Coordinates of C-alpha atoms in Angstrom, one line a residue:
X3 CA 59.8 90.5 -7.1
X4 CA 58.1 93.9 -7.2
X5 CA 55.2 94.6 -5.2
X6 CA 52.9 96.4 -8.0
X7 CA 53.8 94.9 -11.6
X8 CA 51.7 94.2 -14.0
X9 CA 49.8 91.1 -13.5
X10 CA 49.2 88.3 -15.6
X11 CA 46.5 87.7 -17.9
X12 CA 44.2 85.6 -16.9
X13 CA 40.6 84.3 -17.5
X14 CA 37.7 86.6 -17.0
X15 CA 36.4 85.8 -13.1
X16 CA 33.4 85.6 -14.9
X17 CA 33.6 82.5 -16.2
X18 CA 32.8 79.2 -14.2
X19 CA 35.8 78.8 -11.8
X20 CA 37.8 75.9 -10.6
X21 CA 36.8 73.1 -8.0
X22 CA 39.7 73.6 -6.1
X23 CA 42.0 76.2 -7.6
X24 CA 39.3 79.3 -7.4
X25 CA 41.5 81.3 -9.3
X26 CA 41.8 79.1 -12.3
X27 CA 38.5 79.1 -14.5
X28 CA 37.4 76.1 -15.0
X29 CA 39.3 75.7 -18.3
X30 CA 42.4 77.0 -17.2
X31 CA 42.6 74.4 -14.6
X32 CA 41.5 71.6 -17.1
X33 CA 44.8 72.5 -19.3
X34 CA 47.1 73.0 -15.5
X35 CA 46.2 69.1 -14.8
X36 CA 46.8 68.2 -18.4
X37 CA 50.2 69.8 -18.3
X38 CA 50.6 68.2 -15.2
X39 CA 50.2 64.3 -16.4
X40 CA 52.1 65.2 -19.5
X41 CA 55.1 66.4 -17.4
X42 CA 55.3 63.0 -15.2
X43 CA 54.6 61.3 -18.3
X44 CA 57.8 62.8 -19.8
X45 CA 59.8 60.9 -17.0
X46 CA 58.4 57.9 -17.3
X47 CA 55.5 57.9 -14.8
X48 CA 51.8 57.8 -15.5
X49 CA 49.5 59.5 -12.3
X50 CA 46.3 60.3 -11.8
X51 CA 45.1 63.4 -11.4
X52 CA 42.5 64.8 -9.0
X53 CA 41.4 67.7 -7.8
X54 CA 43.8 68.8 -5.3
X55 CA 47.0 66.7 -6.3
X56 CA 48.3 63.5 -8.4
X57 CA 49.2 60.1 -7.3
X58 CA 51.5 57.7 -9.0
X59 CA 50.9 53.4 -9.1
X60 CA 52.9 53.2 -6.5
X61 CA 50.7 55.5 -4.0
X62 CA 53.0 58.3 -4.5
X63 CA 50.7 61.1 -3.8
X64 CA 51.9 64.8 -5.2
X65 CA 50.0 67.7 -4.2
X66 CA 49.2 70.3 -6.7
X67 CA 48.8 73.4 -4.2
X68 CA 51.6 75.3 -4.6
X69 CA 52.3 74.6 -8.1
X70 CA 48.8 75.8 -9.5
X71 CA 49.8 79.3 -7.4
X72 CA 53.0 79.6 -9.3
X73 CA 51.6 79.0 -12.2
X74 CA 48.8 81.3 -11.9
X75 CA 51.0 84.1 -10.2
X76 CA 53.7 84.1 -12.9
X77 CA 53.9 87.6 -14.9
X78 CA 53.8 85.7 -18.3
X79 CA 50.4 84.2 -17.8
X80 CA 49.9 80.7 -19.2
X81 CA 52.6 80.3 -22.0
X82 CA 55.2 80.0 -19.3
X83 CA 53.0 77.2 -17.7
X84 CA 54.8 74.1 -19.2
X85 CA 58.3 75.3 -18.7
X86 CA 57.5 76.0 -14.7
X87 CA 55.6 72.7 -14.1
X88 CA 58.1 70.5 -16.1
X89 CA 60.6 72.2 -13.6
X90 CA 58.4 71.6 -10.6
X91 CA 58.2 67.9 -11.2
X92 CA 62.0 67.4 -12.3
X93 CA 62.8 68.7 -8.7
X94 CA 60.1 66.6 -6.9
X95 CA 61.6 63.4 -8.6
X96 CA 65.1 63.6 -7.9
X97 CA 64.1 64.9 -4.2
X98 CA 61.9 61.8 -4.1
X99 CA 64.1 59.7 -5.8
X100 CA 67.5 60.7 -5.4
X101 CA 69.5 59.7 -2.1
X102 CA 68.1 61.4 0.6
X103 CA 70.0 64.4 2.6
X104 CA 70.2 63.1 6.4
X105 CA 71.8 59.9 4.8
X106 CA 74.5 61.6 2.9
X107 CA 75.2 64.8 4.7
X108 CA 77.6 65.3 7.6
X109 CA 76.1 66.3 11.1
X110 CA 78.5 69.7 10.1
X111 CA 76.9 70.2 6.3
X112 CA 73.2 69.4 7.8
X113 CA 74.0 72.1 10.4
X114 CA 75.2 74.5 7.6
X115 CA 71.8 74.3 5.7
X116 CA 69.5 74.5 8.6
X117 CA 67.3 77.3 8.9
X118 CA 63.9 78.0 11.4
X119 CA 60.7 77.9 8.8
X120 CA 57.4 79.7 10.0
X121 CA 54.2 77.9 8.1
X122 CA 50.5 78.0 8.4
X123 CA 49.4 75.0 10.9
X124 CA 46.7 74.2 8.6
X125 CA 49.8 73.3 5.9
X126 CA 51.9 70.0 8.6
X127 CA 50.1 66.8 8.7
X128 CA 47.9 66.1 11.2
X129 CA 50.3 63.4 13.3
X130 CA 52.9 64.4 15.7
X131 CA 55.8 64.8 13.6
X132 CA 55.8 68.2 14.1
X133 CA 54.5 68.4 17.3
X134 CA 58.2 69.6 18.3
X135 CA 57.5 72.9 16.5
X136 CA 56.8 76.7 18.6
X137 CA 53.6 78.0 17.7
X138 CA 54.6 82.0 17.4
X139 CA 51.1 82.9 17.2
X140 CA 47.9 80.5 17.1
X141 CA 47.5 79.4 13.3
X142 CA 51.6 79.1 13.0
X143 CA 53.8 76.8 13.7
X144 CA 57.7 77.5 13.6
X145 CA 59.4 74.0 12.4
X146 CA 63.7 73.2 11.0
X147 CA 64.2 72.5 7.8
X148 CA 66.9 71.5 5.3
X149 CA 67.5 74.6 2.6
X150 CA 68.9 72.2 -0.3
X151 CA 70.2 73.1 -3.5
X152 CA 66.5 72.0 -5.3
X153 CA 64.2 71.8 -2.0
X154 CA 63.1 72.9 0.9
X155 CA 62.8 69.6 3.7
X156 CA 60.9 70.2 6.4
X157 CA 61.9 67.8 9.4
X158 CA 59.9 65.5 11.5
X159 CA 60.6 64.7 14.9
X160 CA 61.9 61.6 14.0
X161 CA 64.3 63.2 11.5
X162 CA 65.9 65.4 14.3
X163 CA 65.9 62.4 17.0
X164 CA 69.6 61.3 15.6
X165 CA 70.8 64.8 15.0
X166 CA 71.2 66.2 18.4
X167 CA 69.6 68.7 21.0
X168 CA 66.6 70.0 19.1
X169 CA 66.6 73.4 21.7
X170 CA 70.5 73.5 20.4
X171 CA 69.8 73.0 16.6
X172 CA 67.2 75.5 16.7
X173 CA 69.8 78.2 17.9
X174 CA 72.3 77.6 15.4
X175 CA 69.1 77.3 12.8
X176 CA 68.5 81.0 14.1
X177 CA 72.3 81.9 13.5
X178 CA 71.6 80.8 9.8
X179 CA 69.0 82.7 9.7
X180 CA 70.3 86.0 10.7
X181 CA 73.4 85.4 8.5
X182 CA 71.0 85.7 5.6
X183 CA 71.3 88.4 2.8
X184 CA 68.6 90.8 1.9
X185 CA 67.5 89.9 -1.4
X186 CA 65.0 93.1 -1.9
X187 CA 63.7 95.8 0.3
X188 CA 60.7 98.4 -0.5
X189 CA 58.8 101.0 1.1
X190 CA 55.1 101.6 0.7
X191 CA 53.6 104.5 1.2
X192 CA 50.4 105.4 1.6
X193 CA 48.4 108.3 0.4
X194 CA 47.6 109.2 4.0
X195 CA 50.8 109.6 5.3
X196 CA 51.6 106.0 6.8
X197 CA 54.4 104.0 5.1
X198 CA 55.5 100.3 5.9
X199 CA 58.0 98.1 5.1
X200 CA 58.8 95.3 2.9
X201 CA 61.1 92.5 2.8
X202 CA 61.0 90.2 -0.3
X203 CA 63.2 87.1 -1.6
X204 CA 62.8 84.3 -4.0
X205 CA 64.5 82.5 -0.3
X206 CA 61.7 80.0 1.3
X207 CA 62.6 81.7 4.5
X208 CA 61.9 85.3 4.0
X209 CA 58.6 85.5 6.0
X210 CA 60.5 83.4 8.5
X211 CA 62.8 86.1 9.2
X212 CA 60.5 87.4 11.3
X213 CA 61.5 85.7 14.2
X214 CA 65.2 87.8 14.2
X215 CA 62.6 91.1 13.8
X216 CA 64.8 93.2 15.8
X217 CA 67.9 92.4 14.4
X218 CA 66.6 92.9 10.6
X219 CA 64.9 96.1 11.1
X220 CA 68.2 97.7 13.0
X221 CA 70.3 96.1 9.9
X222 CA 67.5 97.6 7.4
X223 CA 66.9 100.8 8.6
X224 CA 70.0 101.5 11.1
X225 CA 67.4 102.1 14.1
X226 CA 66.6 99.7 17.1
X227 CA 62.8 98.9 17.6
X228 CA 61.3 100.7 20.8
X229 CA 59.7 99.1 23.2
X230 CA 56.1 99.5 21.6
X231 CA 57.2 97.0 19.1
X232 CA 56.4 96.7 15.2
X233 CA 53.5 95.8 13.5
X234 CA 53.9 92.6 10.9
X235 CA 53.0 90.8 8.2
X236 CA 54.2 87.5 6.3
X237 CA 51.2 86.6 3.7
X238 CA 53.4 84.3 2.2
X239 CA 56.9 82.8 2.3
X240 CA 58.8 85.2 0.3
X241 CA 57.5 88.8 1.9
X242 CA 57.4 90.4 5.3
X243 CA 56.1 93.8 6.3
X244 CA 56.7 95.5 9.0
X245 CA 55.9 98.9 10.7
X246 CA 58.1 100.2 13.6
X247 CA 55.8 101.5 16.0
X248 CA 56.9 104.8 17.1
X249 CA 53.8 107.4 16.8
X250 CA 50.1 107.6 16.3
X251 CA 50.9 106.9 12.1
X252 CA 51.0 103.2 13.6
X253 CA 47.0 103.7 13.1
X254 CA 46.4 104.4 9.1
X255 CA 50.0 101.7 8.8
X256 CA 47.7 98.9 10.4
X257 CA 44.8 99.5 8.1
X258 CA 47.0 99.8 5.1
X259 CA 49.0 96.6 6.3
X260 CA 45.8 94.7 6.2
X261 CA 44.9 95.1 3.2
X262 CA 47.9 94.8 2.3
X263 CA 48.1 91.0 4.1
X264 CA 45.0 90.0 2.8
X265 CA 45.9 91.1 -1.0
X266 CA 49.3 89.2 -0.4
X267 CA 47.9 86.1 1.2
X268 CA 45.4 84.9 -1.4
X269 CA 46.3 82.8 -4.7
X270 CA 49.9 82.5 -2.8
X271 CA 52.5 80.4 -3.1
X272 CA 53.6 79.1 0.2
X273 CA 50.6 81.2 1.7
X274 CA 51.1 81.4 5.6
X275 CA 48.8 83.9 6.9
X276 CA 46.4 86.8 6.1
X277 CA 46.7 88.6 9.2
X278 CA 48.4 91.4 10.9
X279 CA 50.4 90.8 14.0
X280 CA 51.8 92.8 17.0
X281 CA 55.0 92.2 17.8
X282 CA 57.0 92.7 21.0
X283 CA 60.0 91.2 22.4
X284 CA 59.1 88.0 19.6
X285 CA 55.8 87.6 21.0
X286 CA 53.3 87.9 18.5
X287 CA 49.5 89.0 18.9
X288 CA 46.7 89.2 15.8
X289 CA 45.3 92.5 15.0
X290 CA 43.5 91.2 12.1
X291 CA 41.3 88.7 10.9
X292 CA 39.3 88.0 7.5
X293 CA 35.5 88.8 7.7
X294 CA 33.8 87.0 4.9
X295 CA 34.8 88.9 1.8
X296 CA 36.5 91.8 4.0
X297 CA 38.6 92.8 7.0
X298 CA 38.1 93.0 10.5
X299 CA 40.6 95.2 12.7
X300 CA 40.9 93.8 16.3
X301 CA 42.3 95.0 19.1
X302 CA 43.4 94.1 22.9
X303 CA 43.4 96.0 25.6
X304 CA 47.1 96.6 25.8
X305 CA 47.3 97.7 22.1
X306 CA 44.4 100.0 22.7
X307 CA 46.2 101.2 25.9
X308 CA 49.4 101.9 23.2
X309 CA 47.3 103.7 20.6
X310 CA 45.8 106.3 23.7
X311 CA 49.5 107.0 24.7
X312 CA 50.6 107.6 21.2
X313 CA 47.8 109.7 19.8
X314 CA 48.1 111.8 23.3
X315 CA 52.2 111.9 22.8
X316 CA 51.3 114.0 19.6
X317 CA 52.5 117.7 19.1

């Protein structure tokens, strides 16, 4: 899961692009649905494919989202497509199919596998179900879910109405959470002096991890976060970024963490947000936000009253 690999090939972004996959060509995304059908086909069930997802005769609907951003994000380009989407769908059926998890599990073995999962609001349904979920920041909504050995199961409100205190799951969800190995750690640095952290993990809950910031980054880097804070990123569910926030370099790391948000965000996997956030004390503010094809930089008072102090701090 390094940062700067070589990337796979891929249609020219010339040619005529995708209705709802932009970063397919058209023909590219002609041959992903293809593969698609074939795959549930292979197990017995014929769907219909549309632009977004798939739907079986029984009004099974299966969205297509994530799946197309694998695809087009995996290193081998499209040879590996096949193997990756008749793996996708083998999951989704015996998920779907299979008995499920809060009828079979122990309230102890539930406990075990729960963890806190950060995801873009845009991403939950538009009922209530969720409506039990902490927003850390507007455009995010913090929800529990299962971690199971071939899923991730997000749960309703009704799911967590027979399983106990939900303010009392939620800390023993964040126990879980902290108890989590570090799968892969880098450090970018920039050629303007500014450097910025990155935490990666094939783990759906990587970007999550942000909500035990100040116990990762002491763990990571053996020094507790001031009282100015960090600067974060999580443009998708496997990475977070971080800068601690400790001298005036906290200006060139916000423009460099930006970018590298924005880069991060699009075509992603389990996308969650594009922005840059300021964190203190697990509060969390936006310092960025897309512009059309670009990236706008903006900042509160308070930050700006940081920045002042910072810059006149220097030797």
């Amino acid at each position: 899961m390094g940062l700067f690999r070589r990337g796979p090939k891929r249609d020219p972004r010339e040619l005529a692009r995708d209705e709802e996959f932009s970063f397919f060509s058209e023909r590219e995304g002609r041959v992903f649905r293809s593969q698609v059908r074939q795959a549930f086909a292979e197990r017995g069930l014929e769907v219909t494919a549309y632009a977004g997802a798939v739907t079986d005769s029984g009004g099974r609907q299966f969205g297509l989202g994530n799946l197309a951003a694998v695809c087009h994000r995996d290193r081998r380009g499209a040879r590996s497509w096949p193997t990756l989407i008749r793996d996708h769908v083998g999951k989704v059926l015996r998920t779907m199919d299979g008995p499920q998890p809060l009828e079979i599990l122990s309230h102890d073995e539930i406990r075990a596998c729960l963890y806190p999962r950060i995801v873009a609001q845009e991403t939950l349904p538009a009922s209530d179900s969720f409506h039990y979920g902490h927003a850390p920041a507007p455009g995010l909504c913090e929800v529990l879910a299962l971690d199971l050995p071939e899923a991730v199961q997000m749960l309703s409100a009704d799911s967590l109405a027979d399983l106990g205190d939900v303010a009392e799951l939620r800390i023993r969800a964040m126990n879980n959470l902290r108890a989590l190995p570090v799968e892969g750690h880098e450090t970018v640095r920039r050629g303007d002096g500014s450097a910025f952290e990155v935490l990666l993990g094939d783990s759906f809950f990587t970007a999550s991890r942000v909500l035990v910031l100040d116990d990762l980054v002491e763990r990571l880097t053996g020094t507790a976060l001031t009282r100015d804070g960090a600067l974060v990123a999580l443009p998708f569910r496997h990475q977070l970024a971080f800068h601690r926030i400790r001298d005036a370099q906290v200006i060139p790391a916000l423009q460099a963490m930006a970018q590298f948000a924005a880069a991060g965000h699009e075509d992603a996997a389990g996308a969650i947000s594009p922005r840059v956030f300021w964190w203190r004390r697990g509060m969390m503010t936006a310092l960025s936000e897309p512009d059309g094809d670009g990236l706008r930089v903006v900042v509160d008072v308070e930050f700006q009253d940081m920045l002042e102090r910072l810059v006149q701090d220097e030797p």
